[in-house]
Coordinates of C-alpha atoms in Angstrom, one line a residue:
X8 CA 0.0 0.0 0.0
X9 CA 1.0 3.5 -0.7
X10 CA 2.8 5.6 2.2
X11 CA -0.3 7.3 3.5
X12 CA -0.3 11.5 2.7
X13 CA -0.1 14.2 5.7
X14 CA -3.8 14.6 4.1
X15 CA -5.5 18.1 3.3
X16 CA -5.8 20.5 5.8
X17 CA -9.4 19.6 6.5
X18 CA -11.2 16.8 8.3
X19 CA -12.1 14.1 6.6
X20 CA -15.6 13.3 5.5
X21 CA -17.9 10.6 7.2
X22 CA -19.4 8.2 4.2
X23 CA -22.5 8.8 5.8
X24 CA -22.9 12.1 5.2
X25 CA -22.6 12.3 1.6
X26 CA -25.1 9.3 1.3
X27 CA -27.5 11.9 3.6
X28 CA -27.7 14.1 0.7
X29 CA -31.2 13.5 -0.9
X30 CA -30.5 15.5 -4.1
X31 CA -27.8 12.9 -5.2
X32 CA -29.5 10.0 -4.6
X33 CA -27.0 8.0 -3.6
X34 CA -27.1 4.5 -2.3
X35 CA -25.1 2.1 0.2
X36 CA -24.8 -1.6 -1.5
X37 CA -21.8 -3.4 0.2
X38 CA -19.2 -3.1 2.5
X39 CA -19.2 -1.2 6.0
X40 CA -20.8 2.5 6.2
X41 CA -18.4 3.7 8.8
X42 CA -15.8 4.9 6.4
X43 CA -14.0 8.3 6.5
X44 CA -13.4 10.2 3.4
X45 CA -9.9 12.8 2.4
X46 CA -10.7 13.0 -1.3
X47 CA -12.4 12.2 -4.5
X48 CA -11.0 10.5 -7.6
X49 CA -12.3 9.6 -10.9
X50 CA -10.7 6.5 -13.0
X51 CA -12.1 4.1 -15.6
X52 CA -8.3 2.6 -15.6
X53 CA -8.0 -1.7 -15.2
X54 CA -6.2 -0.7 -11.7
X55 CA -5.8 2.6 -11.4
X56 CA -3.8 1.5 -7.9
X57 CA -0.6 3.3 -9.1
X58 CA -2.7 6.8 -9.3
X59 CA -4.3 6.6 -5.4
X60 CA -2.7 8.1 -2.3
X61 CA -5.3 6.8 0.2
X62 CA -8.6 7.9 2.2
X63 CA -10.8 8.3 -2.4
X64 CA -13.8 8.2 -2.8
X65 CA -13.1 6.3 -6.2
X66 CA -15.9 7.0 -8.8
X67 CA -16.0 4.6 -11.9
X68 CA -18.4 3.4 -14.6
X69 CA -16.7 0.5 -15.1
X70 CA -15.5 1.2 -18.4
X71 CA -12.7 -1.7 -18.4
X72 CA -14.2 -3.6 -14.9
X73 CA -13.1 -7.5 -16.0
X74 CA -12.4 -8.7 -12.6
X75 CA -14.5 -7.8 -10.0
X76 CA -12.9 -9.5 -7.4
X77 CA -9.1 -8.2 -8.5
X78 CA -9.7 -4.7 -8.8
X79 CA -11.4 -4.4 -5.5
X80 CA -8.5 -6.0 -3.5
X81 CA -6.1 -3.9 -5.5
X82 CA -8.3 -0.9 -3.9
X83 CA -7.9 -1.9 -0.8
X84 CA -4.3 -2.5 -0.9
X85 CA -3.8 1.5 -2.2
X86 CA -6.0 2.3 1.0
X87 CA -9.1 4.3 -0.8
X88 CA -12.2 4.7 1.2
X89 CA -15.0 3.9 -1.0
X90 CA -16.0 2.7 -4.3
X91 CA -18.7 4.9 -6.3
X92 CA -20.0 2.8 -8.9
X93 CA -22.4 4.8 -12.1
X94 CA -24.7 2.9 -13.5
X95 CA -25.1 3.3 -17.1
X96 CA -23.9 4.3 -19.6
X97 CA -22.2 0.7 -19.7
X98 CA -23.6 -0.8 -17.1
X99 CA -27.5 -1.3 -16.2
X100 CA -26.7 -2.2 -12.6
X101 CA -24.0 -2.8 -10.3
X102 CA -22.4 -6.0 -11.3
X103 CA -23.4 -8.7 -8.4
X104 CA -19.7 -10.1 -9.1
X105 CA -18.0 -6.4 -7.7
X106 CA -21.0 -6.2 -4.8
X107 CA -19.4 -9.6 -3.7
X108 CA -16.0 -8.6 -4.1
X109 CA -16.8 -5.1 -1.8
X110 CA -18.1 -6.9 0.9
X111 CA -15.7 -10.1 0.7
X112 CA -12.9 -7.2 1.3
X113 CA -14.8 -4.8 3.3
X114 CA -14.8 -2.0 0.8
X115 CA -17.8 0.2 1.1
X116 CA -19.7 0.3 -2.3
X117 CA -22.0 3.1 -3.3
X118 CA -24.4 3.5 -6.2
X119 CA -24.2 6.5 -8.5
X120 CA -27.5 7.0 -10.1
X121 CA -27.7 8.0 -14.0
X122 CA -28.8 11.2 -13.3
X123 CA -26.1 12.1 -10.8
X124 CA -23.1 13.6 -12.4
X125 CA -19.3 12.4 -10.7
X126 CA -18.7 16.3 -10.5
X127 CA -21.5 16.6 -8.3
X128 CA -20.2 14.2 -6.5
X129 CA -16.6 16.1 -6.1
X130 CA -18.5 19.1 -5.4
X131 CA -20.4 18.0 -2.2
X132 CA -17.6 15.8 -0.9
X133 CA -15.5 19.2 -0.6
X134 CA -18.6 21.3 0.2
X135 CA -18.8 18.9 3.5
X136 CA -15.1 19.4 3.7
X137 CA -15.5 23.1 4.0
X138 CA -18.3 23.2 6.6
X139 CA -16.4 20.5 8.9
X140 CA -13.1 22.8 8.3
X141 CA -15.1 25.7 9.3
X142 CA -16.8 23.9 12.6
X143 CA -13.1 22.8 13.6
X144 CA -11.7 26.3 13.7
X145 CA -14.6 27.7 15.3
X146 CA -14.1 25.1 18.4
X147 CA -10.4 25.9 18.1
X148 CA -11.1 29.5 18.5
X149 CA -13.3 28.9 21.4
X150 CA -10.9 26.5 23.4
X151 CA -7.9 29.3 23.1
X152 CA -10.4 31.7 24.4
X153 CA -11.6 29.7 26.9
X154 CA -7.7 28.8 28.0
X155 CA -6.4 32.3 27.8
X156 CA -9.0 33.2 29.8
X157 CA -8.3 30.3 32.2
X158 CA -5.1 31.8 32.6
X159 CA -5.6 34.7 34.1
X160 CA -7.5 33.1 36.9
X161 CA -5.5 33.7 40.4
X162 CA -5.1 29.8 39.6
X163 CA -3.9 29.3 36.3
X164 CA -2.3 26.0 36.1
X165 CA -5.5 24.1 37.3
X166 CA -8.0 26.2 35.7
X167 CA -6.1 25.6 32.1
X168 CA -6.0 21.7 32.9
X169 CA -10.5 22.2 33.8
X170 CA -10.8 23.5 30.5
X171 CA -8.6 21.0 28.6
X172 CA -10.2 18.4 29.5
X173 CA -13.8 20.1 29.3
X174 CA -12.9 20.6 25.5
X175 CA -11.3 17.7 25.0
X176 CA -13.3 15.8 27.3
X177 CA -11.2 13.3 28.9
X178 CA -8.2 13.8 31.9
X179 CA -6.1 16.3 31.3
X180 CA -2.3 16.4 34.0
X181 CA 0.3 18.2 34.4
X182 CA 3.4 15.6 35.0
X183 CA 6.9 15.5 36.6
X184 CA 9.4 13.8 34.5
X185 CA 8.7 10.5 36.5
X186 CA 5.1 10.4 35.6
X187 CA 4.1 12.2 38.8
X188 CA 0.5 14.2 39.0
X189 CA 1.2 17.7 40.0
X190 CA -2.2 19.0 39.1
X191 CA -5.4 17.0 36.9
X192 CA -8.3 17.6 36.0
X193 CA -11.2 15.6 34.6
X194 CA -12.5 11.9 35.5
X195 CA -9.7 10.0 37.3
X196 CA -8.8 7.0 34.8
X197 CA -7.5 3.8 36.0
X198 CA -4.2 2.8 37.2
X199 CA -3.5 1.4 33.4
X200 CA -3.8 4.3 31.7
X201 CA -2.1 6.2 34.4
X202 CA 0.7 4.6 34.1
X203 CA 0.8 4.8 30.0
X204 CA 0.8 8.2 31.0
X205 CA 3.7 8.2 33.6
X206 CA 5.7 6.0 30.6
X207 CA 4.8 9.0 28.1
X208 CA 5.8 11.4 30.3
X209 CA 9.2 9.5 30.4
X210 CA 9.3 9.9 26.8
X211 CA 9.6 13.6 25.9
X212 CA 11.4 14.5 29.3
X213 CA 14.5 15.8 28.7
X214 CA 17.9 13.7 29.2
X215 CA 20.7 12.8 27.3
X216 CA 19.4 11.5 24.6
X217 CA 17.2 14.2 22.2
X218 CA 13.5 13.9 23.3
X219 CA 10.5 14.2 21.1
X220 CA 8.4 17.6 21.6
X221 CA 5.3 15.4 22.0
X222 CA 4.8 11.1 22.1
X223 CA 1.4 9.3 21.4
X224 CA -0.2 5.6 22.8
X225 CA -3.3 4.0 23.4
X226 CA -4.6 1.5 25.5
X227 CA -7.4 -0.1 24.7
X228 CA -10.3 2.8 24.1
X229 CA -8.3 5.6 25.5
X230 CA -5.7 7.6 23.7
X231 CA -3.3 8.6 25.2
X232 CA -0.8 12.0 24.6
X233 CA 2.0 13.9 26.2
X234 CA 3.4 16.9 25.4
X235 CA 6.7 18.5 26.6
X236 CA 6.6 21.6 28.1
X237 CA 9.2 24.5 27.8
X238 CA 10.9 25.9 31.2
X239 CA 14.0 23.3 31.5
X240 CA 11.8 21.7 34.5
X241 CA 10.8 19.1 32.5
X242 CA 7.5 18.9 32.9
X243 CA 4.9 17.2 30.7
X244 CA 1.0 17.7 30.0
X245 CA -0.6 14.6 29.7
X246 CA -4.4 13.9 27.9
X247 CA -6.3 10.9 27.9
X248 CA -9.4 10.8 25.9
X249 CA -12.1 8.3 24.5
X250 CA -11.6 9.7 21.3
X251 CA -9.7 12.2 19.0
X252 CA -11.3 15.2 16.9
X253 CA -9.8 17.3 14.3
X254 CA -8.0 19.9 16.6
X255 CA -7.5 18.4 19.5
X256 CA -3.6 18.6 18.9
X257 CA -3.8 22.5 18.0
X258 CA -5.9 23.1 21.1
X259 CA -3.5 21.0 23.5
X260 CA -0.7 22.4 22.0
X261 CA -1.9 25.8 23.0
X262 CA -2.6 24.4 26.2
X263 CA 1.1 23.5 26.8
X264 CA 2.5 27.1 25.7
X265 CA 0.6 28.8 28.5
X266 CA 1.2 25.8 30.9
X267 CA 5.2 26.0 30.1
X268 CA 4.7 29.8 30.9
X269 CA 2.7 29.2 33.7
X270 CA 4.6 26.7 35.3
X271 CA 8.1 28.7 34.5
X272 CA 9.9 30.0 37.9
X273 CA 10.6 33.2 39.1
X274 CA 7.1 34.8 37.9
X275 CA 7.9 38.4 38.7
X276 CA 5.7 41.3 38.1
X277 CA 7.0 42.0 34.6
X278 CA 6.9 39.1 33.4
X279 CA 4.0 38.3 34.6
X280 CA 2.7 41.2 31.8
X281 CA 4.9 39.7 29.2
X282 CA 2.9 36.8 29.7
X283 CA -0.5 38.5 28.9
X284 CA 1.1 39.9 25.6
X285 CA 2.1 36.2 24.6
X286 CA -1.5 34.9 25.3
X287 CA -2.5 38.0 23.2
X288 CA 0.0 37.4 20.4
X289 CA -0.9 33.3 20.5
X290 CA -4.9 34.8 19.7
X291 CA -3.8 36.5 16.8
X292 CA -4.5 40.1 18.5
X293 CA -2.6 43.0 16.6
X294 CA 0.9 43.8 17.7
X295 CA 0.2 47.2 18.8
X296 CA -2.5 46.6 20.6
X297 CA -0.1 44.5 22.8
X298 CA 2.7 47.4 22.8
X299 CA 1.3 48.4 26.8
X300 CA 2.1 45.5 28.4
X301 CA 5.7 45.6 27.0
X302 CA 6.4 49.3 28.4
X303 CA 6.6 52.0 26.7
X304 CA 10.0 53.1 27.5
X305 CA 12.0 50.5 26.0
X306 CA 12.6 49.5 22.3
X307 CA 11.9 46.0 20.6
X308 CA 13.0 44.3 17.8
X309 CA 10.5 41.7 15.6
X310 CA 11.8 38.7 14.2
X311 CA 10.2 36.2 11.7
X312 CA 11.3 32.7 11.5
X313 CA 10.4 29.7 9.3
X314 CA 11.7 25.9 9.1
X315 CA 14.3 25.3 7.2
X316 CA 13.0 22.3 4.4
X317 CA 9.3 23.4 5.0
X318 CA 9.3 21.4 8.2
X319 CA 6.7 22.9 10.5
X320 CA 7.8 24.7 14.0
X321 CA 6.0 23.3 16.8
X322 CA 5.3 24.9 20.5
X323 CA 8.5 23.5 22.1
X324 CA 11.1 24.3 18.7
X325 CA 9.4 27.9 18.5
X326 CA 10.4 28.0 22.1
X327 CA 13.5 27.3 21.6
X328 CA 14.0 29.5 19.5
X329 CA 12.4 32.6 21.3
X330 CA 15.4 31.8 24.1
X331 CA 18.1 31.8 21.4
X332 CA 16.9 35.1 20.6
X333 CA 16.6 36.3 24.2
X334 CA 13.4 36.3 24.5
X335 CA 10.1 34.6 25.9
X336 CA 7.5 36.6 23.6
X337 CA 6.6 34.1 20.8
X338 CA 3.9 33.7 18.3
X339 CA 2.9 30.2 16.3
X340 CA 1.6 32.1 13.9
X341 CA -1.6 30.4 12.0
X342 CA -1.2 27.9 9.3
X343 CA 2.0 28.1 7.2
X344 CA 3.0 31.8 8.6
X345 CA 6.2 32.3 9.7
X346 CA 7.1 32.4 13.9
X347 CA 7.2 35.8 15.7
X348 CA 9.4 36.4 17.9
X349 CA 9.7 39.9 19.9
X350 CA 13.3 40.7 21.3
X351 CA 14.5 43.4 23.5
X352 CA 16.0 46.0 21.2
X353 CA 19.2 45.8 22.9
X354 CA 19.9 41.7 21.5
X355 CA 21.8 41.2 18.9
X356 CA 20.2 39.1 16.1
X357 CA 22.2 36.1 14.9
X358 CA 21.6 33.7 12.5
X359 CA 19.9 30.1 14.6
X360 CA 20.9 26.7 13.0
X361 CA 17.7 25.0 10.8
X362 CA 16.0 28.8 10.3
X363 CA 15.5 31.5 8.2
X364 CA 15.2 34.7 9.8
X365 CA 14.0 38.6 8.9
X366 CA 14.3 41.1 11.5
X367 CA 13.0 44.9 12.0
X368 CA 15.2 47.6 12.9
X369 CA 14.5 48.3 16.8
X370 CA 11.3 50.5 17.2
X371 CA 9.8 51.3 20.6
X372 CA 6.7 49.9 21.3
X373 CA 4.0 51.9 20.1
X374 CA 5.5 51.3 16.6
X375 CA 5.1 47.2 16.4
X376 CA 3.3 47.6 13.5
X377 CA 5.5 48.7 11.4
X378 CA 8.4 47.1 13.2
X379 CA 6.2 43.9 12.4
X380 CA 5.6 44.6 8.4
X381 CA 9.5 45.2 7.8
X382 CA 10.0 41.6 10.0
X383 CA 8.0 40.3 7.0
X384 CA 9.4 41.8 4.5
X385 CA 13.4 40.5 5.5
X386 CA 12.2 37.4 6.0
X387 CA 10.9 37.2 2.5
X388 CA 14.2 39.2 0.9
X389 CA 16.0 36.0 2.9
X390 CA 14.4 33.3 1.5
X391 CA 14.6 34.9 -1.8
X392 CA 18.5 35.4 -1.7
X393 CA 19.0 32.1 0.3
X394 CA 20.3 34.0 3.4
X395 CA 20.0 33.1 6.8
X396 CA 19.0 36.0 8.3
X397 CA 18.1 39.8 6.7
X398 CA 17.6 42.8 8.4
X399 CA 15.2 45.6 7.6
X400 CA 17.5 48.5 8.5
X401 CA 16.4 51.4 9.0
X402 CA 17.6 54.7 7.0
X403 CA 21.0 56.0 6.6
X404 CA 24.1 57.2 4.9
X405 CA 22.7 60.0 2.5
X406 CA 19.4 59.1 2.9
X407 CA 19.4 60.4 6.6
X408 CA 20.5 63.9 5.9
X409 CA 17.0 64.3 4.1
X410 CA 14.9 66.6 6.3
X411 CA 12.3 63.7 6.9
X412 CA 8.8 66.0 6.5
X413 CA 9.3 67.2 3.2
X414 CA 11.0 63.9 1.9
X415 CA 8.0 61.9 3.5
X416 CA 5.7 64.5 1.7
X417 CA 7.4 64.0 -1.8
X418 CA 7.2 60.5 -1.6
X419 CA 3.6 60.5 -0.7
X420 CA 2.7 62.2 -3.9
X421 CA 4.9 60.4 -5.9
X422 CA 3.4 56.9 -5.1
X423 CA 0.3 58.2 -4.6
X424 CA -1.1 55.9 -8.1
X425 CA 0.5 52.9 -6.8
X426 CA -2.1 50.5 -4.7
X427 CA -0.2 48.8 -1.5
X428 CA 0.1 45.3 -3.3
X429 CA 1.4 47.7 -6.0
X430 CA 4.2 49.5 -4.1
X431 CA 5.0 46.5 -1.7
X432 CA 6.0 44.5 -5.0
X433 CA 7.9 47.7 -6.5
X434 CA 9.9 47.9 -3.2
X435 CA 10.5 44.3 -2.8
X436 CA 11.5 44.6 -6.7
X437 CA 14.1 47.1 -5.7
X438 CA 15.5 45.4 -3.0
X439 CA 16.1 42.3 -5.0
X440 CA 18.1 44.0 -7.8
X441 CA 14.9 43.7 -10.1
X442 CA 15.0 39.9 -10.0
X443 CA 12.1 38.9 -10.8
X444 CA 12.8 35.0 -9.6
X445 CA 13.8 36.5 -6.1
X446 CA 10.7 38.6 -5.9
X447 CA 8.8 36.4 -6.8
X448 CA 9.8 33.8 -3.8
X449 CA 9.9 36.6 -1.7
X450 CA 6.3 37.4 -2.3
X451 CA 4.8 33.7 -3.2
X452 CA 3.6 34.8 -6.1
X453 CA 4.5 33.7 -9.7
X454 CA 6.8 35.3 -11.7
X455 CA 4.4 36.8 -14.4
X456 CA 2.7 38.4 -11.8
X457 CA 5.3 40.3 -10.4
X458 CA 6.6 41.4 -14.2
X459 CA 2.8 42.2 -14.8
X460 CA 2.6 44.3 -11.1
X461 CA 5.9 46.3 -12.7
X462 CA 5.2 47.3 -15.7
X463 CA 2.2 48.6 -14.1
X464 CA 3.9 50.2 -11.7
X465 CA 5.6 52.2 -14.6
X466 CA 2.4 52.7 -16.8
X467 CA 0.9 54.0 -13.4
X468 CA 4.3 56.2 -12.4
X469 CA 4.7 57.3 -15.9
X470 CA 8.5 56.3 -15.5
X471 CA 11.5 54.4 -17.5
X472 CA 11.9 51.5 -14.6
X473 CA 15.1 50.8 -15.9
X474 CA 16.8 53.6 -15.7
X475 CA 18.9 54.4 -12.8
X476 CA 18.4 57.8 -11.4
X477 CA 13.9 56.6 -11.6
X478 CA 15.0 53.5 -9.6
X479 CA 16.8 55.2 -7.1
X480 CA 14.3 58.0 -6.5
X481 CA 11.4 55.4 -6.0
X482 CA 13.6 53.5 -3.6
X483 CA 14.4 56.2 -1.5
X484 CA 10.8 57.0 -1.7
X485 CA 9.2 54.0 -0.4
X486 CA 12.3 54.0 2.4
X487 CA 10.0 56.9 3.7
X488 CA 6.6 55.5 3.9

């Protein structure tokens, strides 16, 4: 069988469901009905095994079906879900021969009626797809809600472990590295799966050999997790559940950032604010309006990170991190965004081992904003030029000695056609040497689209882009905005 996919970034969808649809009239005919589906596939190939990754929904009309029996256990062995089968145009009914074969094998087997295109099909397998997607980050929203504000209860650590394992609903601990309960919350499971648990905890706690950031089991009914938590102590946050969901990890991963705060010595008074601005930042809330719990007085530096090889940063690496960089004030970010760290402005910014980095000039902390938007930017400039770590610097040399008003003023009006997308791919452009390759990595865009964004730059501009003294002025001009 193929190796099984990471899968899309969406739940899969219960068989059920699509046969619940009245308006396609589909129909159950073999095989089990408890089957989960990750995508839809059409083939009228003899085995079409080399073409499946695992979890289709395979729609055929049996075009070249000759062996029933064969082509079903072929299915099986590239793991797809289901078997749609259309009746007519070549077949009248579902050959008895392949409704043998389905349940022989166990391969769920549903009827397509003639009237019932395959793209219909398609369409409401990822229509369901969307609404369960939608569902899962709605409870994911709720549970960080729910946890951040858990956290500032006068007692965080068990109020966060309550509303784990309300949302998850099963036992939710806070572990030593031996597998001792500091704090728990939810039904008290048996001495079995409390000691999977204790063995778990064993697993990710630090020691000399390199421990995984989180370990999985499950015994009997109950599964079983443990995450690592940050802090050196090694502590673990252990979960035991009846079930999983679709965002359970997310939502115990958030869990064990604020625990690994929470449970961090030496909780002062001002760190016990730059612990509110992490919760903030972890709920996506805008930079600035975090700036007044950092102070006002001092000046801060914004760094974006990313994986090196498109490997994804987890709690406990983005942790890491953070204290590389001198600093406890990181962001996961949402989806495939890059990490965000804040550091004191007085750190110096070096280059970390397995990242790509883009950094802001200092700015105090009313100015995050910005500070964050030029973080972006060098990050994007270093994975275009293959760097490890660019730095948005702020103005200087000639540039500086240019009363900042008036400059600010002229450049204003002189980019005053250009739409942001417009004069963030112009500036980008610039930076890059006109590359369009580089810009185009920089931005994630394709390559025509940044040549088209140019020249419209110069129809728009009513400038010669490739001549020196015009590329110069516009550079100096978006320095100002």
């Amino acid at each position: 069988m193929p190796e099984a996919p990471a899968g899309p970034p969406t739940p899969p969808v219960p068989l059920a469901g699509l046969l619940a649809l009245e308006e396609l009239g589909l129909r159950g005919i073999a095989g089990p009905a408890d089957a989960e589906l990750l995508w839809v596939h059409t083939s009228e190939m003899a085995d079409p095994y080399p073409y499946l990754l695992s979890g289709e929904l395979l729609l055929t009309a049996g075009v070249l079906l000759t062996e029933p029996d064969g082509y079903v256990a072929r299915l099986v062995e590239a793991g797809a879900a289901a078997l749609g089968f259309g009746v007519r145009p070549v077949h009248d009914t579902v050959p008895p021969e392949l409704v043998a074969a389905c349940d022989r094998h166990g391969l769920p087997l549903v009827e397509v009626p003639p009237e019932t295109p395959f793209t219909a099909i398609a369409r409401a397998v990822w229509g369901l797809m969307a609404a369960a997607r939608h569902r899962e980050l709605r409870r994911v929203t709720r549970a960080q809600q729910a946890l951040a504000t858990a956290a500032a209860r006068p007692d965080p650590i068990p109020a966060v472990l309550h509303q784990l394992a309300v949302r998850l609903s099963g036992r939710a601990a806070l572990l030593t590295a031996g597998g001792e309960e500091l704090h728990a919350a939810g039904e008290a499971p048996g001495p079995e799966v409390r000691a999977a648990l204790a063995r778990l905890a064993r697993v990710v706690a630090p020691g000399a050999r390199p421990a995984p950031a989180s370990a999985t089991d499950t015994l009997g009914p109950a599964h079983l997790s443990a995450y690592a938590l940050g802090g050196g102590q090694g502590l673990a946050l252990g979960l035991a559940t009846d079930h999983r969901e679709a965002g359970d990890h997310t939502i115990a991963q958030i869990a064990a950032v604020l625990l690994s705060l929470l449970a961090a010595p030496h909780q002062g008074a001002d760190a016990a604010g730059r612990s509110a601005a992490l919760v903030r930042l972890l709920l996506g809330e805008d930079p600035a309006g975090v700036a007044p719990l950092l102070g006002g007085d001092g000046r801060w530096t914004v760094v974006h990170a990313r994986r090196g090889g498109g490997t994804a940063a987890d709690p406990l690496t983005a942790g890491a991190l953070g204290a590389a960089l001198g600093s406890a004030l990181v962001d996961m970010g949402r989806g495939g965004d890059a990490v965000r760290v804040l550091v004191p402005g007085g750190e110096r910014i070096t280059p970390q081992p397995g990242w790509t980095l883009g950094a802001s000039a200092a700015a105090p902390a009313d100015a995050l904003g910005l500070a964050d938007a030029q973080a972006a930017r060098a990050l994007g400039r270093a994975e275009a030029t293959r760097t490890p770590l660019a730095v948005d610097t702020p103005v200087t040399g000639l540039a500086a000695l240019i009363p900042p008003g008036p400059a600010a003023a002229h450049a204003r009006a002189l980019l005053a056609p250009l739409t942001e997308p417009l004069a963030e791919t112009l500036r980008c452009w610039l930076s890059l040497h006109g590359s369009w390759d580089r810009t185009a990595v920089a931005l994630s865009v394709h390559r025509n689209t940044v040549r088209q964004r140019i020249a419209r730059c110069g129809v728009l501009l009513e400038v010669d882009l490739d001549d020196m003294d015009v590329r110069t002025e516009l550079w100096l001009a978006l320095r100002q905005e």
